[in-house]
Tab-separated table of C-alpha atoms in Angstrom:
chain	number	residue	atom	x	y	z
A	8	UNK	CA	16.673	183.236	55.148
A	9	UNK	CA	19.882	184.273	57.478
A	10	UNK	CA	22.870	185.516	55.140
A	11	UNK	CA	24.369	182.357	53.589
A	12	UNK	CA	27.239	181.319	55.208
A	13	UNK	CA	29.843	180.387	52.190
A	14	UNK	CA	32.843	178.929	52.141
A	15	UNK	CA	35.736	179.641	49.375
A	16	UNK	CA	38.747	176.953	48.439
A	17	UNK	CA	40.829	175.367	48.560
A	18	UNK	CA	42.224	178.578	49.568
A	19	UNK	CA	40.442	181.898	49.702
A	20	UNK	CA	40.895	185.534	48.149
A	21	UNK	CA	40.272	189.105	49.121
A	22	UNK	CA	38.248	189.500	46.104
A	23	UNK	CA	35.936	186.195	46.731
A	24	UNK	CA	35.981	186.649	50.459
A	25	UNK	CA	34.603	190.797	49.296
A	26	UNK	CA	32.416	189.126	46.340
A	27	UNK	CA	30.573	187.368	49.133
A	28	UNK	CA	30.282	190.155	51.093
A	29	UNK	CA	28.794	192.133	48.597
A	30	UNK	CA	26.030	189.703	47.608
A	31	UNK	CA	25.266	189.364	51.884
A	32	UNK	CA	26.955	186.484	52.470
A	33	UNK	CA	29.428	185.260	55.019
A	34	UNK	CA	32.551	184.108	54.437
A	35	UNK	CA	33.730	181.230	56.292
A	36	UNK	CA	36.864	178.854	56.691
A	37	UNK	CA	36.843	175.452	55.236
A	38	UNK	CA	35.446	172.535	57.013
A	39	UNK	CA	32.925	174.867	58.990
A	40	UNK	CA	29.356	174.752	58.243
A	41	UNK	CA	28.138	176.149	55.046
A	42	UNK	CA	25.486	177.216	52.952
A	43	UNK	CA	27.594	177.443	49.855
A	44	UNK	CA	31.575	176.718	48.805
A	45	UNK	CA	32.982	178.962	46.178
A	46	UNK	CA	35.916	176.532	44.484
A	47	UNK	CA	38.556	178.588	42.557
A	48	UNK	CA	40.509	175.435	41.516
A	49	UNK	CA	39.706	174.593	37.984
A	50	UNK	CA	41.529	171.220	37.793
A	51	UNK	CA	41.291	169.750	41.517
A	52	UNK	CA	38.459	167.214	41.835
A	53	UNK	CA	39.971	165.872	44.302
A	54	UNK	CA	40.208	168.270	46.128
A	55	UNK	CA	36.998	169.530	45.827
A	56	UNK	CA	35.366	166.366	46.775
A	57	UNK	CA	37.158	166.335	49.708
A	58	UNK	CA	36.043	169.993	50.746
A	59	UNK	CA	32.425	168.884	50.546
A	60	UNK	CA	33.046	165.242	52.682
A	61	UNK	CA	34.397	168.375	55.581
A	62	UNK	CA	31.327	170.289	54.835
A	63	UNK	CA	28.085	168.222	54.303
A	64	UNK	CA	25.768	171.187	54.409
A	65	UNK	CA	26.946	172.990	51.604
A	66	UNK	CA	24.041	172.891	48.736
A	67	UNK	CA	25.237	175.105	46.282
A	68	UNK	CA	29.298	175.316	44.349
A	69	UNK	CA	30.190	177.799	42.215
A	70	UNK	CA	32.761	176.544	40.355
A	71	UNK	CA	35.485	179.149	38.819
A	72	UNK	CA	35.530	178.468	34.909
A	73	UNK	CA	32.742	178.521	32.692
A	74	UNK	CA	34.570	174.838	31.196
A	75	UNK	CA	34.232	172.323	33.083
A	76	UNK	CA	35.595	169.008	31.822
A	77	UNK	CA	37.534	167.959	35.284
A	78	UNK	CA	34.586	167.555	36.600
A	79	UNK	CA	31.971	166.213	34.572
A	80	UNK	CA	33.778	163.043	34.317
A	81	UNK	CA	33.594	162.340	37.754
A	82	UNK	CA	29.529	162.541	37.872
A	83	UNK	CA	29.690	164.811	40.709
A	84	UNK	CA	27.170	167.238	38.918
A	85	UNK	CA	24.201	164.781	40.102
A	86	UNK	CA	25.022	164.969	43.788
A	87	UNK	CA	21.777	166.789	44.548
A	88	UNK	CA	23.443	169.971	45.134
A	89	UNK	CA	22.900	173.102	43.136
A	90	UNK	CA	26.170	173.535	40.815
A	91	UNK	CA	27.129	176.506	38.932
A	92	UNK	CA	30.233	178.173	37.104
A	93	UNK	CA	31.148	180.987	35.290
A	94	UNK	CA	29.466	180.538	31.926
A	95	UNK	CA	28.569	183.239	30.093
A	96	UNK	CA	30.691	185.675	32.766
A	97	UNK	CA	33.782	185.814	30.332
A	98	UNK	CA	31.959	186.245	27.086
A	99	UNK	CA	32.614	189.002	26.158
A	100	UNK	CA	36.554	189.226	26.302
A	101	UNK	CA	36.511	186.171	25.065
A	102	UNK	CA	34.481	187.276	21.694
A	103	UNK	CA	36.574	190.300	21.534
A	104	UNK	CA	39.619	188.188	20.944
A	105	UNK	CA	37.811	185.764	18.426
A	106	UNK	CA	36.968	188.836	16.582
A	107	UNK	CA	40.334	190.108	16.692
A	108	UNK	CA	42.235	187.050	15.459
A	109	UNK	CA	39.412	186.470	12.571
A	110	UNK	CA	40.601	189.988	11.273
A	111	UNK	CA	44.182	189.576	12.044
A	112	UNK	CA	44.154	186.235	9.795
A	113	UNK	CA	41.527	187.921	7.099
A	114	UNK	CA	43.938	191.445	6.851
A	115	UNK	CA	46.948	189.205	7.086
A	116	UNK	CA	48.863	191.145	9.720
A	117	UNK	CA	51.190	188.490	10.706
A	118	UNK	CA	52.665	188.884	7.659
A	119	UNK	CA	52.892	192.259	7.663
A	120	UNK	CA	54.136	192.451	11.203
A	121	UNK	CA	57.392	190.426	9.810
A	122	UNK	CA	57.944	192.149	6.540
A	123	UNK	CA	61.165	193.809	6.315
A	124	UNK	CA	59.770	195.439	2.702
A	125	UNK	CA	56.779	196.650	0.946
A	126	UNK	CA	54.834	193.637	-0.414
A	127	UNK	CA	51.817	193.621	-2.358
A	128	UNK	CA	48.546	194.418	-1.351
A	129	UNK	CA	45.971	191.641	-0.018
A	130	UNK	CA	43.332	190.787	2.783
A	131	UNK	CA	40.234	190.274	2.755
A	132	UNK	CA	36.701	192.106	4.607
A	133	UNK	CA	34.663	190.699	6.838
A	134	UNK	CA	31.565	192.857	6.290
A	135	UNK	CA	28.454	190.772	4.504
A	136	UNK	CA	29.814	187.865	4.542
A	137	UNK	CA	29.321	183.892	5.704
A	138	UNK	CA	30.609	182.931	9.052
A	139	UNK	CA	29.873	180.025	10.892
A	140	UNK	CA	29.410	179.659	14.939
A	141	UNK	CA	29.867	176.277	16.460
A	142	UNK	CA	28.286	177.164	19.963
A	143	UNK	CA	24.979	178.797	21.207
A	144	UNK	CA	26.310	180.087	24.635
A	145	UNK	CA	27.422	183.323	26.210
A	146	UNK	CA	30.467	183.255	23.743
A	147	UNK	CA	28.272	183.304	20.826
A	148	UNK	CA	25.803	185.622	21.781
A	149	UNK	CA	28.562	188.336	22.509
A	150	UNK	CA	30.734	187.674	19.402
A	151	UNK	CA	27.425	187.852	17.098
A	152	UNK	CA	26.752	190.991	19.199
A	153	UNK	CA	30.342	192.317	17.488
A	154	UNK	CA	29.762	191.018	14.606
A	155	UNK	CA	26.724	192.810	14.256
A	156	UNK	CA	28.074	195.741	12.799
A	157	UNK	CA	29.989	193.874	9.524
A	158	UNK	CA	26.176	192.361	8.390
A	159	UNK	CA	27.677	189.261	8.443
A	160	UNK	CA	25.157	186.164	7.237
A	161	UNK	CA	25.799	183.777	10.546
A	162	UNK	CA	25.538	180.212	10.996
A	163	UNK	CA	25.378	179.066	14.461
A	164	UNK	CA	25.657	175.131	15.207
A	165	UNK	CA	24.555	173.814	18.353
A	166	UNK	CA	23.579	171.121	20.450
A	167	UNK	CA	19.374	172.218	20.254
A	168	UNK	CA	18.678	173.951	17.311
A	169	UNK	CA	16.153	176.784	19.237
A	170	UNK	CA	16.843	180.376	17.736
A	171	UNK	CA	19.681	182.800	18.210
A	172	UNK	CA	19.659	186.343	17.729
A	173	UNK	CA	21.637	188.007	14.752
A	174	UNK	CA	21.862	184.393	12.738
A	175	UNK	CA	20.390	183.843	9.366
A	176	UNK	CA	20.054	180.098	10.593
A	177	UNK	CA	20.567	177.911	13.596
A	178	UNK	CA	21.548	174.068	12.818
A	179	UNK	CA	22.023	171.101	15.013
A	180	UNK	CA	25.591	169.364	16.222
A	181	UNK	CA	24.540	167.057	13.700
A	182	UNK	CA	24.305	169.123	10.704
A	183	UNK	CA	27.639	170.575	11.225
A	184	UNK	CA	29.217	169.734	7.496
A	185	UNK	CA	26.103	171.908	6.208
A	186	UNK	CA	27.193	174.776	7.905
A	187	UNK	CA	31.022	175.056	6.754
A	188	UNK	CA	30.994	175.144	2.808
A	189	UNK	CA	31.463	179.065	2.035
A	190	UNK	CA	32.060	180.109	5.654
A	191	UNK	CA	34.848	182.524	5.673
A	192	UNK	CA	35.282	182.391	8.963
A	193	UNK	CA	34.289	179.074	10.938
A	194	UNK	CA	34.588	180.151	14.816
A	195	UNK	CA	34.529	177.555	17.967
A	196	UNK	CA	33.255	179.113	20.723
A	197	UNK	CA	31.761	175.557	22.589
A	198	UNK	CA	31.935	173.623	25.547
A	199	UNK	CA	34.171	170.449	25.442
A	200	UNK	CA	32.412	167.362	25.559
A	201	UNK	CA	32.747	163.591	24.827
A	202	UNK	CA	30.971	164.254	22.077
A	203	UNK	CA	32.521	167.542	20.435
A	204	UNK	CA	36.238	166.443	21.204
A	205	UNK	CA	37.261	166.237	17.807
A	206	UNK	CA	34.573	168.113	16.194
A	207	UNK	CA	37.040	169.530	13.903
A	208	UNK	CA	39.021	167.229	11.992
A	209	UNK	CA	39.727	166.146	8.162
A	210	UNK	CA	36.698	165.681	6.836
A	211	UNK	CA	35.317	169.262	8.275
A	212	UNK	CA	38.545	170.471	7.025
A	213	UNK	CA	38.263	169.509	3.427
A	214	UNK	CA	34.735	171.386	3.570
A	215	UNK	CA	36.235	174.220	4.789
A	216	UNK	CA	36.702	177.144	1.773
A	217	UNK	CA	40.104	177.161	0.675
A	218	UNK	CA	39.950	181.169	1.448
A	219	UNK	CA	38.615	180.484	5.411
A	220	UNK	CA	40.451	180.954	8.631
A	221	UNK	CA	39.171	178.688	11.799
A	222	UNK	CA	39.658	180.694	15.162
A	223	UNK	CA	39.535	178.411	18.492
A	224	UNK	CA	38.865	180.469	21.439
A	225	UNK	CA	36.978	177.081	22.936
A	226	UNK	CA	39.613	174.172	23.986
A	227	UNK	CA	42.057	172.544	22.267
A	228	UNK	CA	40.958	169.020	21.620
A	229	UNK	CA	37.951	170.533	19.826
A	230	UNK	CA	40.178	170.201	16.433
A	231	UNK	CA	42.339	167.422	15.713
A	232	UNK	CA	45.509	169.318	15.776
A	233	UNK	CA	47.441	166.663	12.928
A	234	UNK	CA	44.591	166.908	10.865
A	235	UNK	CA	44.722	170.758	10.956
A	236	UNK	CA	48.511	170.831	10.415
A	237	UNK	CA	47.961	168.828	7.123
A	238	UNK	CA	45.092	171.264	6.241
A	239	UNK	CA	47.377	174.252	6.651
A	240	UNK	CA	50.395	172.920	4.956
A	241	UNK	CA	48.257	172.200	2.328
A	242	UNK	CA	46.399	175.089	2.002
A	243	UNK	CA	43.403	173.558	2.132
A	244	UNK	CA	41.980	176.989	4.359
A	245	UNK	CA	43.402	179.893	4.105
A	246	UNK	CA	44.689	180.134	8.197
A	247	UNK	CA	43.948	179.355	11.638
A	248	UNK	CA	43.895	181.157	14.587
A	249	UNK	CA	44.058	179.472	17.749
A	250	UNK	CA	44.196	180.774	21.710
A	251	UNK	CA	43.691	177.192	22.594
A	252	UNK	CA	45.731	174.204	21.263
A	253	UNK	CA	45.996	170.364	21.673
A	254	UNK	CA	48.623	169.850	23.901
A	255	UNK	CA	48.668	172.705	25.573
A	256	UNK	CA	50.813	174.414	26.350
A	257	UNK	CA	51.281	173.977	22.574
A	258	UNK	CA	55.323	172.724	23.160
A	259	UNK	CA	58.362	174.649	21.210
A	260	UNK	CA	59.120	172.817	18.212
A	261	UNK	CA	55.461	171.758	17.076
A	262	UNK	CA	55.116	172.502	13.294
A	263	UNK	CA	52.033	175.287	14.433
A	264	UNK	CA	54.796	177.199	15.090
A	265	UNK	CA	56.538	177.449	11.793
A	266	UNK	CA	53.566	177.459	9.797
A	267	UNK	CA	53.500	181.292	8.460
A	268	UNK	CA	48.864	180.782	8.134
A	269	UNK	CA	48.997	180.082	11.740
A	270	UNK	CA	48.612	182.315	14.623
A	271	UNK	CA	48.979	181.228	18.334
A	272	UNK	CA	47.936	182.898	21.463
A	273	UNK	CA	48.950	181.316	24.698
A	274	UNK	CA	45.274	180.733	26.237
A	275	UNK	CA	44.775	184.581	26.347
A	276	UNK	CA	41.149	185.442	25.606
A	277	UNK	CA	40.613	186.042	29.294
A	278	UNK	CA	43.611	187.071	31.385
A	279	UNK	CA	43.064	186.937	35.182
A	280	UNK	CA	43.033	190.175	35.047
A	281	UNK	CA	40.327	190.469	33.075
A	282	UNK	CA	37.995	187.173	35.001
A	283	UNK	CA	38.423	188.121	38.153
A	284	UNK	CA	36.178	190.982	38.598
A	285	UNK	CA	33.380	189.103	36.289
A	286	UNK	CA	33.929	185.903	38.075
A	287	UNK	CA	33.811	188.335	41.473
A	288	UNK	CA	30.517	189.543	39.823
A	289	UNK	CA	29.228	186.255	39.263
A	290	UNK	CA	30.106	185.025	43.032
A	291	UNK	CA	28.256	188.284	44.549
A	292	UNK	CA	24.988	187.281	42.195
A	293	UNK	CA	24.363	183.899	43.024
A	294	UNK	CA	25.308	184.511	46.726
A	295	UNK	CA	22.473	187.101	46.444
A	296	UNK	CA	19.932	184.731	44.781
A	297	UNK	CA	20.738	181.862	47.325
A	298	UNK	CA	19.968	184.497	50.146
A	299	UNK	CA	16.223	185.341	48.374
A	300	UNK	CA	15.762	181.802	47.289
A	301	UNK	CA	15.800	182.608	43.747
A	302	UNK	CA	17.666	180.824	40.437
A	303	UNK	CA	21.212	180.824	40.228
A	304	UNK	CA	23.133	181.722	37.159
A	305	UNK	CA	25.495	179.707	35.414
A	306	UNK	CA	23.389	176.819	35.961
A	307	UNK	CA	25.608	173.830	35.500
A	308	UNK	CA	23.339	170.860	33.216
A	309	UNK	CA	24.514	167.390	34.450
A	310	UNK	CA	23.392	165.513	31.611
A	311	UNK	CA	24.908	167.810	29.158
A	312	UNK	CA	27.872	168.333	30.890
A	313	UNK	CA	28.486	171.555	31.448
């Protein structure tokens, strides 16, 4: 076919308008005929539905984030168009930082980082030991990738049970409470649904090992933030370790703040700096698979959501 003409919004970038290039595309201004519309607005709907009314030809969206929650609501996934975002394209920095706040919490370095004095030895090691996944996408597969190397025994919980490489076992959504007894490290690394908002609350809590740090690197209203407060207070776990907290920004003042088994990152797992040469990547891909007619990645699933 002719190089697809795509559009970028609602306004476009040297490195999309390049990304396009790259993958033998055109880049063209909005409301003009196109093949395609790269959308780099995570949280405009609106918008974006507008953008397509000006541009009825466009047949394929790449959508910037590899969550995509402001959309699915509005049912715009079953348009007949071909939709796609940036799963899996942030994986990898994403597990990195998973990894690194497990050890953090299981080496206790916040504590050590505000010591004024000597202290007495603790932490514990994450080589051979349980863990628990909740999530069977690109996250996942790049954080058991990492922890590869530390022979951990890992759990992964998703939505359809089919295998995962470097798991001992793979359970469904609804066997979740048989996967977090003896976990020392339960990590949530899954898209946010209807139906896993709130996957973490009291009752997954209290199975929780009372030496067991939960790391979000997900979204926020995965875990029932007043139920985890409780947990933590209590020492029900041993920590959490959040990039990603319900509200968020996570205001000054909450009680995650002043709770010494808590760390906080402000939504940090993937810095612009780091997405926008994979989501770049991404863009230059698919342009090049709409060009030969072949399958996108980052499919987007309408009935699942995302």
């Amino acid at each position: 076919m002719p190089a697809p003409r795509i559009a970028i919004g609602p306004e476009a970038t040297r490195s999309a308008e390049d990304a396009i290039r790259r993958g033998g595309g055109i880049p063209v201004a909005g409301g003009q005929p196109a093949d395609g519309l790269v959308w780099l607005n995570p949280r405009d709907p609106d918008g974006l539905s507008a953008a397509l009314e000006a541009s009825p030809s466009i047949r394929w969206v790449q959508l910037p984030f590899a969550g995509v929650e402001h959309y699915a609501p509005r049912g715009i996934f079953g348009d007949g168009r071909t939709w796609t975002c940036a799963k899996g394209s942030y994986a990898e920095p994403v597990a990195e930082h998973a990894l690194l706040l497990a050890l953090a919490g299981l080496r206790q370095l916040p504590d050590r980082v505000r010591a004024t004095t000597w202290g007495e030895p603790a932490g514990l090691s994450l080589y051979d030991q349980p863990v628990t996944v909740l999530g069977g996408g690109g996250i996942a597969s790049a954080l058991l990738e990492l922890l590869a190397p530390f022979r951990v025994r890992a759990t992964v919980v998703r939505r359809r049970p089919d295998p995962v490489p470097g798991t001992s076992r793979v359970l469904p959504t609804e066997r979740l409470h048989d996967a977090l007894p003896g976990a020392l490290v339960v990590f949530v690394a899954l898209a946010l649904t209807p139906e896993t908002t709130g996957i973490i609350s009291g009752p997954e809590l209290a199975l929780m090992d009372g030496r067991a740090w939960l790391v979000n690197v997900a979204r926020g209203r995965h875990v029932v933030t007043d139920a985890l407060v409780d947990a933590l207070v209590r020492h029900e776990i041993a920590g959490a370790a959040l990039d990603v907290t319900d509200p968020e920004p996570l205001p000054d003042g909450h009680p995650l703040w002043a709770l010494p088994n808590c760390i906080l990152t402000p939504h940090t797992a993937d810095t612009p700096e780091m997405t926008e040469p994979l989501l770049a990547a991404r863009i230059a891909a698919n342009v090049a698979h709409l060009a030969a007619g072949e399958p996108l990645e980052g499919l987007i699933d309408a009935d699942a959501g995302y």
